[in-house]
mmCIF file of C-alpha atoms in Angstrom:
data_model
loop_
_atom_site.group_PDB
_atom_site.id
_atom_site.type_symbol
_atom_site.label_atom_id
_atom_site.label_comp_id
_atom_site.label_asym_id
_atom_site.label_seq_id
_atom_site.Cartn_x
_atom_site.Cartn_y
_atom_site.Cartn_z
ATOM 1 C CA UNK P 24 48.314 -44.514 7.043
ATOM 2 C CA UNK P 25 51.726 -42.515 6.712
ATOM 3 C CA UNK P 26 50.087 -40.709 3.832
ATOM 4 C CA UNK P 27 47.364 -39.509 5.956
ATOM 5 C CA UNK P 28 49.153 -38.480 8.621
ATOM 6 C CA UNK P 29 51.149 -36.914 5.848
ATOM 7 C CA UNK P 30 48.595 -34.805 4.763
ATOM 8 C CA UNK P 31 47.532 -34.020 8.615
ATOM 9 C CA UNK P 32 50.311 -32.810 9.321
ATOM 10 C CA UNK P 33 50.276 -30.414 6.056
ATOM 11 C CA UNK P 34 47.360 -28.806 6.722
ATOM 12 C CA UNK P 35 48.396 -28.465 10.511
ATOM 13 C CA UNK P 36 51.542 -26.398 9.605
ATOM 14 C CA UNK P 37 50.068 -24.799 6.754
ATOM 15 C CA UNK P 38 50.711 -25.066 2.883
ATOM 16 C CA UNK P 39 54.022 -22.979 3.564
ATOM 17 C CA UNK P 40 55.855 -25.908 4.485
ATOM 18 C CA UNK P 41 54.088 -28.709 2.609
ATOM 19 C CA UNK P 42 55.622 -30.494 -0.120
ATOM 20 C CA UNK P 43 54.907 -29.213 -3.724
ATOM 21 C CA UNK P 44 52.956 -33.110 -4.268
ATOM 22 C CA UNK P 45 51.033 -32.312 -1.073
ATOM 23 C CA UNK P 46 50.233 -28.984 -1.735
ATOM 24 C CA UNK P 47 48.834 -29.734 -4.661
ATOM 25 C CA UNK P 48 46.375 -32.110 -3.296
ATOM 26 C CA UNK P 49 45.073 -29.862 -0.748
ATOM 27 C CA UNK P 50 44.527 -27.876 -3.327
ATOM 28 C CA UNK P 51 42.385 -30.080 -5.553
ATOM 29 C CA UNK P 52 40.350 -31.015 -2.395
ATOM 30 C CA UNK P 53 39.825 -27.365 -1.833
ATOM 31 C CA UNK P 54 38.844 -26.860 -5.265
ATOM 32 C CA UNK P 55 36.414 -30.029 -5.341
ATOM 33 C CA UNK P 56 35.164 -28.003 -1.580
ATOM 34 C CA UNK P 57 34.691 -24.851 -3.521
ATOM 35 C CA UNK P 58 32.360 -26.536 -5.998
ATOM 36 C CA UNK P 59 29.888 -27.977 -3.584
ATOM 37 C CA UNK P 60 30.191 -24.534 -1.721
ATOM 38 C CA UNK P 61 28.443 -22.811 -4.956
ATOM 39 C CA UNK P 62 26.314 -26.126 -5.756
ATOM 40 C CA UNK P 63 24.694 -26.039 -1.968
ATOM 41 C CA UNK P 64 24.215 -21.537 -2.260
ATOM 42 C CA UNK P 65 22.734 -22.185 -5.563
ATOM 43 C CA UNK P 66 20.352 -25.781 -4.723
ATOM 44 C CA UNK P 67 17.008 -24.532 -4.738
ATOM 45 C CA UNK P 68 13.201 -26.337 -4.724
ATOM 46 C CA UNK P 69 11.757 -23.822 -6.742
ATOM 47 C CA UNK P 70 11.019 -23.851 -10.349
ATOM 48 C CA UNK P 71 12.778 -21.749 -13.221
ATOM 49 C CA UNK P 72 9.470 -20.138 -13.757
ATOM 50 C CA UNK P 73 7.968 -19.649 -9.911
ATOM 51 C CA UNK P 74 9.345 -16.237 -9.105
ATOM 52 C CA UNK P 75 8.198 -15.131 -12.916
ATOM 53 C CA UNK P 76 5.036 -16.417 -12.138
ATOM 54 C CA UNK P 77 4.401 -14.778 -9.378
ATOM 55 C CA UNK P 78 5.404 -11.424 -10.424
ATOM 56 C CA UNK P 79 2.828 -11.692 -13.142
ATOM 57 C CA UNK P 80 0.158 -13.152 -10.502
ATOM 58 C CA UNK P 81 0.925 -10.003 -8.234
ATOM 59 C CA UNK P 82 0.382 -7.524 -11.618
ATOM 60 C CA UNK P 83 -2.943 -9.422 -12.021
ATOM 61 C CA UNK P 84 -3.889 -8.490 -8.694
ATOM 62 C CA UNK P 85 -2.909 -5.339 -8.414
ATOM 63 C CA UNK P 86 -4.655 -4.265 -11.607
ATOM 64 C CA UNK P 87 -7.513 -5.965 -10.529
ATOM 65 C CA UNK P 88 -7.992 -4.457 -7.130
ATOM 66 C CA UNK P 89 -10.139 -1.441 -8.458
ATOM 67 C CA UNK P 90 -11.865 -3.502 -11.125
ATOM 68 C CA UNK P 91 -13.459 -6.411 -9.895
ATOM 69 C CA UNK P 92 -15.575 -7.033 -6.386
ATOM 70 C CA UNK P 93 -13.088 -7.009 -3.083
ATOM 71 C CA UNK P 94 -13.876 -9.985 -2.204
ATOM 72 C CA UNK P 95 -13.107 -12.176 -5.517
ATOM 73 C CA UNK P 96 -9.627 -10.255 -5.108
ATOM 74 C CA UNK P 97 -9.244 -11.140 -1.505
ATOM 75 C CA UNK P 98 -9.200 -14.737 -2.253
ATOM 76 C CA UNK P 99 -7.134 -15.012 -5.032
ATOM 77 C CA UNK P 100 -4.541 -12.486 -2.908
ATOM 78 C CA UNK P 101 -4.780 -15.134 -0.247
ATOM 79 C CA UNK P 102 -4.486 -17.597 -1.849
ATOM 80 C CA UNK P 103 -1.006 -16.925 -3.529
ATOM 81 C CA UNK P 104 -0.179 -14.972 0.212
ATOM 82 C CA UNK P 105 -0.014 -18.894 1.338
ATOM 83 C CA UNK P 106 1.110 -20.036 -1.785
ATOM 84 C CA UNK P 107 4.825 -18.058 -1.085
ATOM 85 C CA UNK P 108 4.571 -18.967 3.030
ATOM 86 C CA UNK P 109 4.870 -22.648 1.360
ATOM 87 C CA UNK P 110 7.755 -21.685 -0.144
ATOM 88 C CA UNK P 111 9.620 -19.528 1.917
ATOM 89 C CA UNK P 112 9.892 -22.627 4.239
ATOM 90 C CA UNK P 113 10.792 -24.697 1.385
ATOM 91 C CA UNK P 114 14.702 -25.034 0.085
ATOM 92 C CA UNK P 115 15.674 -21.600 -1.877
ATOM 93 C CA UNK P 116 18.704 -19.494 -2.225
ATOM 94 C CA UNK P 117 19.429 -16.538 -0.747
ATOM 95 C CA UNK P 118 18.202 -14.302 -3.575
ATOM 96 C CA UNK P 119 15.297 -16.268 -3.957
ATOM 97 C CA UNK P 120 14.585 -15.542 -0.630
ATOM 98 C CA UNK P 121 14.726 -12.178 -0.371
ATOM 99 C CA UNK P 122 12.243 -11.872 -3.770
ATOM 100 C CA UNK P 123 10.039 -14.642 -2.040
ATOM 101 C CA UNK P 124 9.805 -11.882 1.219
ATOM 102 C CA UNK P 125 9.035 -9.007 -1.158
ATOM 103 C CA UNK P 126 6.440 -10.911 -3.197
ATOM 104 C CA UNK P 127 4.630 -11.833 0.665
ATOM 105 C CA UNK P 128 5.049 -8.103 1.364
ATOM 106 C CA UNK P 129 3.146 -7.077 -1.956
ATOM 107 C CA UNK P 130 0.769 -9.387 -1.099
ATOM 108 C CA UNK P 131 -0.278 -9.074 2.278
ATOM 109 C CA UNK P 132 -0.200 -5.223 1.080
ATOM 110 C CA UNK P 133 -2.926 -5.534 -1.051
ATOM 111 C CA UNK P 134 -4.742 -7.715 1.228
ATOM 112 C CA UNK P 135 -4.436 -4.575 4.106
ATOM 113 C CA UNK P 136 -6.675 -2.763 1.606
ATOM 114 C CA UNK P 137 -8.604 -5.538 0.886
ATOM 115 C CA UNK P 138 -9.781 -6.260 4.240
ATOM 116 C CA UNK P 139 -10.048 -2.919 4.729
ATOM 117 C CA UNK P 140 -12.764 -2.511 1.993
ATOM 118 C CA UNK P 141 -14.313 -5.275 3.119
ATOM 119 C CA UNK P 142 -14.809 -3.716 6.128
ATOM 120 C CA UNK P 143 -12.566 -5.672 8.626
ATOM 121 C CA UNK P 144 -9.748 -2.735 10.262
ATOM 122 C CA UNK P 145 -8.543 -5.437 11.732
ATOM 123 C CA UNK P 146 -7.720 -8.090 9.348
ATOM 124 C CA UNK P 147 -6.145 -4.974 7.721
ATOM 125 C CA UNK P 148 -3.730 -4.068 9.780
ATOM 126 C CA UNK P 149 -2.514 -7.161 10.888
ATOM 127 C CA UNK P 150 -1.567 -7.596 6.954
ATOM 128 C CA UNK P 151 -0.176 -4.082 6.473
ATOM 129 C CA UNK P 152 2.033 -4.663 9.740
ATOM 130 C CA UNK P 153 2.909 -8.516 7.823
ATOM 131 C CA UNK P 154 4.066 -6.247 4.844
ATOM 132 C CA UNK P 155 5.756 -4.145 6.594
ATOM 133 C CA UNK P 156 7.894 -6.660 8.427
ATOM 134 C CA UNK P 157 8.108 -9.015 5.275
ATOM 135 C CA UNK P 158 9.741 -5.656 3.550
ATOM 136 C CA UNK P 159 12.218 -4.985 6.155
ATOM 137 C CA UNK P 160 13.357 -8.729 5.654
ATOM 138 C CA UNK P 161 13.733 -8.110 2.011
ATOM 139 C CA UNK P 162 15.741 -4.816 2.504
ATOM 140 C CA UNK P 163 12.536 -3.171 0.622
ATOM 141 C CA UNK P 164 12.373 -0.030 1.824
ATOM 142 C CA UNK P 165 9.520 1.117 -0.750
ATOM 143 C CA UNK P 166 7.438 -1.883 -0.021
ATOM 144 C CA UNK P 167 7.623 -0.576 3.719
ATOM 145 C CA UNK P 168 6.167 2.403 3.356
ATOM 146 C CA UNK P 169 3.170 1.428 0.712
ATOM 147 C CA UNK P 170 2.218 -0.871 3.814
ATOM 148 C CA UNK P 171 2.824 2.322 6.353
ATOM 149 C CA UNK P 172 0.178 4.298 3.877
ATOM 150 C CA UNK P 173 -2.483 1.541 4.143
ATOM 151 C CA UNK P 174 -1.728 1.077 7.768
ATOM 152 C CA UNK P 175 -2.345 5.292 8.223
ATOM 153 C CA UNK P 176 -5.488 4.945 5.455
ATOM 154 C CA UNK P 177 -7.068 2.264 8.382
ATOM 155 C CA UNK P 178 -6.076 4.471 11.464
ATOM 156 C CA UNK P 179 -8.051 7.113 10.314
ATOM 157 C CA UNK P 180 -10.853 5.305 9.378
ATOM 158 C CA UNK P 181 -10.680 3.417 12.383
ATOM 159 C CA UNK P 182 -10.748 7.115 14.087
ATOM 160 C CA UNK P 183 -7.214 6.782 15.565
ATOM 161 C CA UNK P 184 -5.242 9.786 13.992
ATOM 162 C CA UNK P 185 -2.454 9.215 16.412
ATOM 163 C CA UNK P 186 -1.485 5.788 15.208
ATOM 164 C CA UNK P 187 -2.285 7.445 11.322
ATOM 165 C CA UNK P 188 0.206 9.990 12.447
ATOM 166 C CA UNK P 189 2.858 7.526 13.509
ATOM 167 C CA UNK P 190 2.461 5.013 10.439
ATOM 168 C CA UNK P 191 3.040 8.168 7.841
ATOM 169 C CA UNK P 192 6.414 8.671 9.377
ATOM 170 C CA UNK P 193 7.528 5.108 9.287
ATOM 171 C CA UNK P 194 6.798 5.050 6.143
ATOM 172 C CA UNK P 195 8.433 8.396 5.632
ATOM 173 C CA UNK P 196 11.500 7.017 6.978
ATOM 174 C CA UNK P 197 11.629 4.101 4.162
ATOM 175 C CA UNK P 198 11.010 6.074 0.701
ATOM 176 C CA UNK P 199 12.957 8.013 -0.829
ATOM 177 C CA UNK P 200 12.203 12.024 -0.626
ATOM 178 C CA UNK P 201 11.034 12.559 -4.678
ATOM 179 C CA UNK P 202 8.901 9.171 -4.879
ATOM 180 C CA UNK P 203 5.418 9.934 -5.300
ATOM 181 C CA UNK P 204 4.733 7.729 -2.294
ATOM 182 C CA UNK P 205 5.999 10.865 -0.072
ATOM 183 C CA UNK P 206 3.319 12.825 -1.171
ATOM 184 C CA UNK P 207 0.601 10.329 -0.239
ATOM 185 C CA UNK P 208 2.800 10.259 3.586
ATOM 186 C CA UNK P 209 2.515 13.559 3.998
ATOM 187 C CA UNK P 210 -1.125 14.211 2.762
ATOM 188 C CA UNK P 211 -2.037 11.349 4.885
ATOM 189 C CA UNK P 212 -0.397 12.987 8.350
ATOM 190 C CA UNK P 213 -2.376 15.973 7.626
ATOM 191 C CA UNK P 214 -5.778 13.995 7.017
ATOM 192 C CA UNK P 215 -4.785 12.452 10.866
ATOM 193 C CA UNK P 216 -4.071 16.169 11.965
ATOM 194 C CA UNK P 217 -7.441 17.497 10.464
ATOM 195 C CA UNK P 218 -9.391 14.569 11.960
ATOM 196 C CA UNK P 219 -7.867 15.506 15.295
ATOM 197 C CA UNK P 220 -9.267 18.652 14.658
ATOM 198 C CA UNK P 221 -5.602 20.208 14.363
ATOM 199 C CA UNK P 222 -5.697 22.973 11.277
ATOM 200 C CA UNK P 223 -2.433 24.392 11.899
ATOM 201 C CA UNK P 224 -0.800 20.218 12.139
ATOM 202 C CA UNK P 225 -3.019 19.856 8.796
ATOM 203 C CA UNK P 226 -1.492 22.884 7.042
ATOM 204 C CA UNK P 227 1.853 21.928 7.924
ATOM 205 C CA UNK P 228 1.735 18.552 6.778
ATOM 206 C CA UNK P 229 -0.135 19.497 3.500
ATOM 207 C CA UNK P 230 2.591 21.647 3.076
ATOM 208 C CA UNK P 231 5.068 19.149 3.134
ATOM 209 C CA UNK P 232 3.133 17.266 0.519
ATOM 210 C CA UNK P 233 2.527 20.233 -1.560
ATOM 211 C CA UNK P 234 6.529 20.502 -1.588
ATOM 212 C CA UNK P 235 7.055 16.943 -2.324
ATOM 213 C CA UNK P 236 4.774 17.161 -5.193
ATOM 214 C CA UNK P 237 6.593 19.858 -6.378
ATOM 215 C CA UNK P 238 10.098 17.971 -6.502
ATOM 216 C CA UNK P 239 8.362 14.785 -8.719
ATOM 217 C CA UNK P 240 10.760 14.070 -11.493
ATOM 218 C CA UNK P 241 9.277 14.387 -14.916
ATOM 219 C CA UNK P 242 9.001 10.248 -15.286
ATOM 220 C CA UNK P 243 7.428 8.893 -11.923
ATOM 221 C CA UNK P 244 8.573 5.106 -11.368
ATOM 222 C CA UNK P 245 6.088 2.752 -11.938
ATOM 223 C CA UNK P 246 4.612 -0.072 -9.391
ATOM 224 C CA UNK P 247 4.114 -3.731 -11.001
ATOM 225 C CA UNK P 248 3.430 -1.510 -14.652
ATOM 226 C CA UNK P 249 1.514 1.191 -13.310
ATOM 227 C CA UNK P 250 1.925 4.997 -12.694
ATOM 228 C CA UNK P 251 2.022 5.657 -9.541
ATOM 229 C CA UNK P 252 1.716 9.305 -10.294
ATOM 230 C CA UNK P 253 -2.288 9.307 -9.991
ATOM 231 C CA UNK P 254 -2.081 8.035 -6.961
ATOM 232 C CA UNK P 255 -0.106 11.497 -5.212
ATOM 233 C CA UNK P 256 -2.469 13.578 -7.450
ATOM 234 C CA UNK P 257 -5.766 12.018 -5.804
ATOM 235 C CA UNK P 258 -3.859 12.551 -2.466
ATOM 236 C CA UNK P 259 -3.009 16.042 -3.154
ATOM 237 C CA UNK P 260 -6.426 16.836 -3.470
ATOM 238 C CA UNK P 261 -8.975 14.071 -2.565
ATOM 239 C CA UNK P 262 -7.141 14.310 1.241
ATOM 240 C CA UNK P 263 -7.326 17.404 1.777
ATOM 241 C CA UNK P 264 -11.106 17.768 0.614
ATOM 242 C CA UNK P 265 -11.695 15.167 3.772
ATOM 243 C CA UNK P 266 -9.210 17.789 5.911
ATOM 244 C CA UNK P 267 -11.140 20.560 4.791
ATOM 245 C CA UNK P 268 -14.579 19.455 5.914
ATOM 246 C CA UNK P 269 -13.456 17.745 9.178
ATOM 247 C CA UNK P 270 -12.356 21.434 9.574
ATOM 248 C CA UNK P 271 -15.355 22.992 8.589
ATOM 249 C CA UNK P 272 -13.944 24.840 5.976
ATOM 250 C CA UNK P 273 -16.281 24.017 3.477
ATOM 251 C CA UNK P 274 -15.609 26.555 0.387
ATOM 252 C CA UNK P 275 -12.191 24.860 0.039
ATOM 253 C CA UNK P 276 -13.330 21.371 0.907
ATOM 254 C CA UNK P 277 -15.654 22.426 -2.408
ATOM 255 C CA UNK P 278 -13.078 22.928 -4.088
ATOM 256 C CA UNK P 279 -10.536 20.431 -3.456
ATOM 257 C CA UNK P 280 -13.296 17.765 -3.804
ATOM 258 C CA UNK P 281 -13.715 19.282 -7.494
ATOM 259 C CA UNK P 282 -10.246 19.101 -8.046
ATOM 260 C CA UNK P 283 -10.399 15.815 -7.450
ATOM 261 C CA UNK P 284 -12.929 14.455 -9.256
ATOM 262 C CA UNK P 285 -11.855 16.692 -12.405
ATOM 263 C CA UNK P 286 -8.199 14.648 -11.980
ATOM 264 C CA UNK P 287 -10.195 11.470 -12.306
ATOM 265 C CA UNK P 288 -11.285 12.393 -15.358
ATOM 266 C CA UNK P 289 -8.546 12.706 -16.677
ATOM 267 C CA UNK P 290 -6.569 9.844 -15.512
ATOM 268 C CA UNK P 291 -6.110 7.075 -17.622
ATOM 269 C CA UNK P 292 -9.200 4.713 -17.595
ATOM 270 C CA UNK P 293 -6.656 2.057 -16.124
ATOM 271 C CA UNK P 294 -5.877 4.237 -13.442
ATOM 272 C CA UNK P 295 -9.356 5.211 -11.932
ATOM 273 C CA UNK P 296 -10.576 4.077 -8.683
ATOM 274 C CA UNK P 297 -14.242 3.909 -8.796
ATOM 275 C CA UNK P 298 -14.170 3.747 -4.648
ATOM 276 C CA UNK P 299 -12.224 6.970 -4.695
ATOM 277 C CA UNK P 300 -14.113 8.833 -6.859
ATOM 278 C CA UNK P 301 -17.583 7.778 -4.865
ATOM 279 C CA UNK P 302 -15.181 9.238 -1.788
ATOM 280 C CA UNK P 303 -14.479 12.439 -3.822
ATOM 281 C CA UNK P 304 -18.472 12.708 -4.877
ATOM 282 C CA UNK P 305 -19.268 12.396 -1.102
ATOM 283 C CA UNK P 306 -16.556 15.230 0.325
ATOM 284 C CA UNK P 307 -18.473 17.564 -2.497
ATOM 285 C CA UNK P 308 -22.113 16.597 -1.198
ATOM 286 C CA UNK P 309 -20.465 17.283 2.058
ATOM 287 C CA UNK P 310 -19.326 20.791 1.499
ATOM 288 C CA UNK P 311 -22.516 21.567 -0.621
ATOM 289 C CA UNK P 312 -24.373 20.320 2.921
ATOM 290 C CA UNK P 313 -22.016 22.861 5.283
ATOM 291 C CA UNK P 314 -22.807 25.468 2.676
ATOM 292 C CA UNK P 315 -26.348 25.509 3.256
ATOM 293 C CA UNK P 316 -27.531 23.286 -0.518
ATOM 294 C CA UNK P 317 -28.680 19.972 0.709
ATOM 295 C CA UNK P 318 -30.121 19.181 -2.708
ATOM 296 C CA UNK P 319 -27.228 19.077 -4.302
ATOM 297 C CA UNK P 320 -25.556 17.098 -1.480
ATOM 298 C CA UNK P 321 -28.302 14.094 -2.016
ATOM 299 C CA UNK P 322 -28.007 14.482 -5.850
ATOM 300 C CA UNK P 323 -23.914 14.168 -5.054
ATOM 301 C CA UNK P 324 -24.586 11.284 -2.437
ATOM 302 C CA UNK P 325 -26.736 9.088 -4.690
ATOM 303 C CA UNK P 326 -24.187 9.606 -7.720
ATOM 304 C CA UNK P 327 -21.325 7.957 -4.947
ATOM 305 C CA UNK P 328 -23.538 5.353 -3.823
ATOM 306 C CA UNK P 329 -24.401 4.399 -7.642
ATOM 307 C CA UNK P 330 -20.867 3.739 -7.726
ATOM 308 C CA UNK P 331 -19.699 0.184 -8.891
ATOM 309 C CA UNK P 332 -17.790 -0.223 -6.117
ATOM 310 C CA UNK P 333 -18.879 0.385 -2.523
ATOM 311 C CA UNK P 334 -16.710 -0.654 0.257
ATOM 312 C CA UNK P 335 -16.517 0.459 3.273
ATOM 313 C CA UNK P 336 -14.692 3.281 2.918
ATOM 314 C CA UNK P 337 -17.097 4.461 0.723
ATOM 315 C CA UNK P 338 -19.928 3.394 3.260
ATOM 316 C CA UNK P 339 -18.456 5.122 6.241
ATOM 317 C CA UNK P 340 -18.294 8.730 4.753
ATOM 318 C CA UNK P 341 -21.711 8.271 3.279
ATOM 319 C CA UNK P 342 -22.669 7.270 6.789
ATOM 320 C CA UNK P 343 -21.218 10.850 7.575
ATOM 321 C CA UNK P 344 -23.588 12.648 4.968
ATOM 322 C CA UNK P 345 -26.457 11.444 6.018
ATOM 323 C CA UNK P 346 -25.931 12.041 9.604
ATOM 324 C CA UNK P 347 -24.423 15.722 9.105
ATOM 325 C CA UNK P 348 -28.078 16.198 6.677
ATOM 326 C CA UNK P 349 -30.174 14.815 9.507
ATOM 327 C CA UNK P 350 -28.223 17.243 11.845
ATOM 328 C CA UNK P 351 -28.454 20.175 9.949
ATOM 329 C CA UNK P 352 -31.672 19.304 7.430
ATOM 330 C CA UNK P 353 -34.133 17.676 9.900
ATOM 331 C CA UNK P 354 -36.405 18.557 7.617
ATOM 332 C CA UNK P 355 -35.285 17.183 3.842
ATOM 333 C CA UNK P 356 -37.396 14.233 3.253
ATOM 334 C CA UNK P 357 -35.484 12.908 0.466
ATOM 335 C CA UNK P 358 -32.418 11.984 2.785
ATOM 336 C CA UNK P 359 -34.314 9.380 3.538
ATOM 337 C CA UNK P 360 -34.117 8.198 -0.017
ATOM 338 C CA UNK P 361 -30.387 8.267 0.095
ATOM 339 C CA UNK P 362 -30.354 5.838 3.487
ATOM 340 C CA UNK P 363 -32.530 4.005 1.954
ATOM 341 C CA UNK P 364 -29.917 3.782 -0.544
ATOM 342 C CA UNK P 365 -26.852 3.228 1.820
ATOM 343 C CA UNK P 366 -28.952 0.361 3.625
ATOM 344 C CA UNK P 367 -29.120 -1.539 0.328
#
């Protein structure tokens, strides 16, 4: 009893005053203390190889995204999307964590575009808004702003170039000012200006992509082993072929769109997006249309709709050909072939 009141009393005045015995203990109870301290930071559910695993599941997914049918993709994203809920809620440490957040955030990015092929805007941005807030949590600024660019990609789609507007500058504000992801930002606040109908907002913007193009460093970084590089090329001139003929200036809508397509071509097979490309086919049937040569706007539109992958995207501009040749080419029977087509 003495002893403990002893040692009370110690750590009452302080070690100043203790005896050298009793100091000394304190001290190897603070040191046993310690030791528990780092064993509770470091306890953890998750396996050695979880957080490997799903680094290598996300690569998977990401390469297969322009590869194989949406919705095979969309279920296997899910699928791991729940798989790291489970284990955010389950016992981790701090680090672990902050890598299970990012992982979600990669995730529920690539299920924004997912659901966005599929057709759904709004299963798409709900997950693009989930990345976004799962990247903040990380303290991933990057992963931020790929979920802005899907959330703008929807807006516009979704005809709401305001909210397209507001997404590229979040996502602005997250990314760093010479990552190709910039370029994509700005191209994608001047597709929302065009489709507003707003050619001096478009120029600006493309501007500011044109500039941010021009400060890439010679090496790129990479996302989950990819080049990202593509990516701000397709922007830098598939985007602005969509501008251009929401504009109705079709000669350079011609020949961005050709630009664009002759970049795919020379991307890396890995890197091609057969949805893209279709988009890039349809922007040059478009132009041909506006230029007075509907034949070689259904010979365009039937190459795009041939393509081996047709989401909606890709359905809702060739929606726009058709109508704009019905419009303008009452009289071209073999737009009816091409509906036909779209239909099917």
């Amino acid at each position: 009893m003495e002893e403990t009141k002893r040692r009370d009393a110690a750590k009452l005045i302080g070690l100043t005053l203790a005896t050298p015995a009793v100091t000394a203990e304190i001290l190897d109870q603070a040191a046993a203390e310690a030791v528990e301290f780092t064993r509770q930071v470091e306890a953890s559910a998750l396996g050695s190889t979880t957080l490997g695993h799903l680094d290598q599941a996300v690569t998977e997914i990401n390469r297969a995204y322009s590869l194989k049918p949406p919705s095979q993709v969309f279920e296997t994203a899910l699928a791991y999307r729940r798989k790291v809920g489970v284990l955010l809620r389950s016992n981790h440490t701090h680090q672990q964590g902050r890598e299970l957040l990012a992982y979600a955030g990669w995730l529920s990015e690539l299920l924004a575009w997912l659901a966005h092929d599929l057709g759904s805007a709004g299963a798409g941005s709900a997950f693009a808004n989930d990345a976004f807030v799962h990247g903040q949590q990380a303290g991933h600024g990057q992963l931020c702003a790929w979920a802005m660019d899907a959330a703008a990609s929807i807006n516009i789609y979704e005809a709401r170039p305001d909210r397209a507007v507001a997404a590229a500058r979040r996502g602005l504000s997250e990314v760093g000012s010479t990552h190709p992801l910039t370029v994509r930002l700005h191209a994608q606040a001047a597709r929302a200006r065009a489709a507003e109908g707003d050619a001096e907002g478009f120029s600006a913007a493309f501007r500011a992509a044109e500039d941010a193009y021009d400060r890439l460093p010679p090496r790129p970084p990479q996302r989950f082993g990819e080049d990202v590089l593509p990516l701000a090329e397709y922007a830098i001139t598939s985007y602005p072929a969509t501008s251009c003929i929401w504009l109705g200036q079709a000669d350079r809508a011609r020949q961005y769109a050709e630009r664009a397509l002759a970049t795919f071509a020379a991307a890396p097979e890995a890197a091609r997006s057969p949805s893209r490309q279709a988009i890039a086919r349809i922007d040059l049937a478009l132009a041909h249309a506006q230029l007075g040569e509907p034949d070689a706007a259904i010979v365009l539109g039937h190459q795009a709709l041939d393509s081996a992958r047709v989401v909606g995207s890709v359905r809702n501009r060739a929606h726009d050909l058709t109508a704009y040749l019905d419009r303008r080419h009452p009289r071209e029977t073999a737009t009816e072939g091409l509906r036909e087509k779209l239909r099917a």
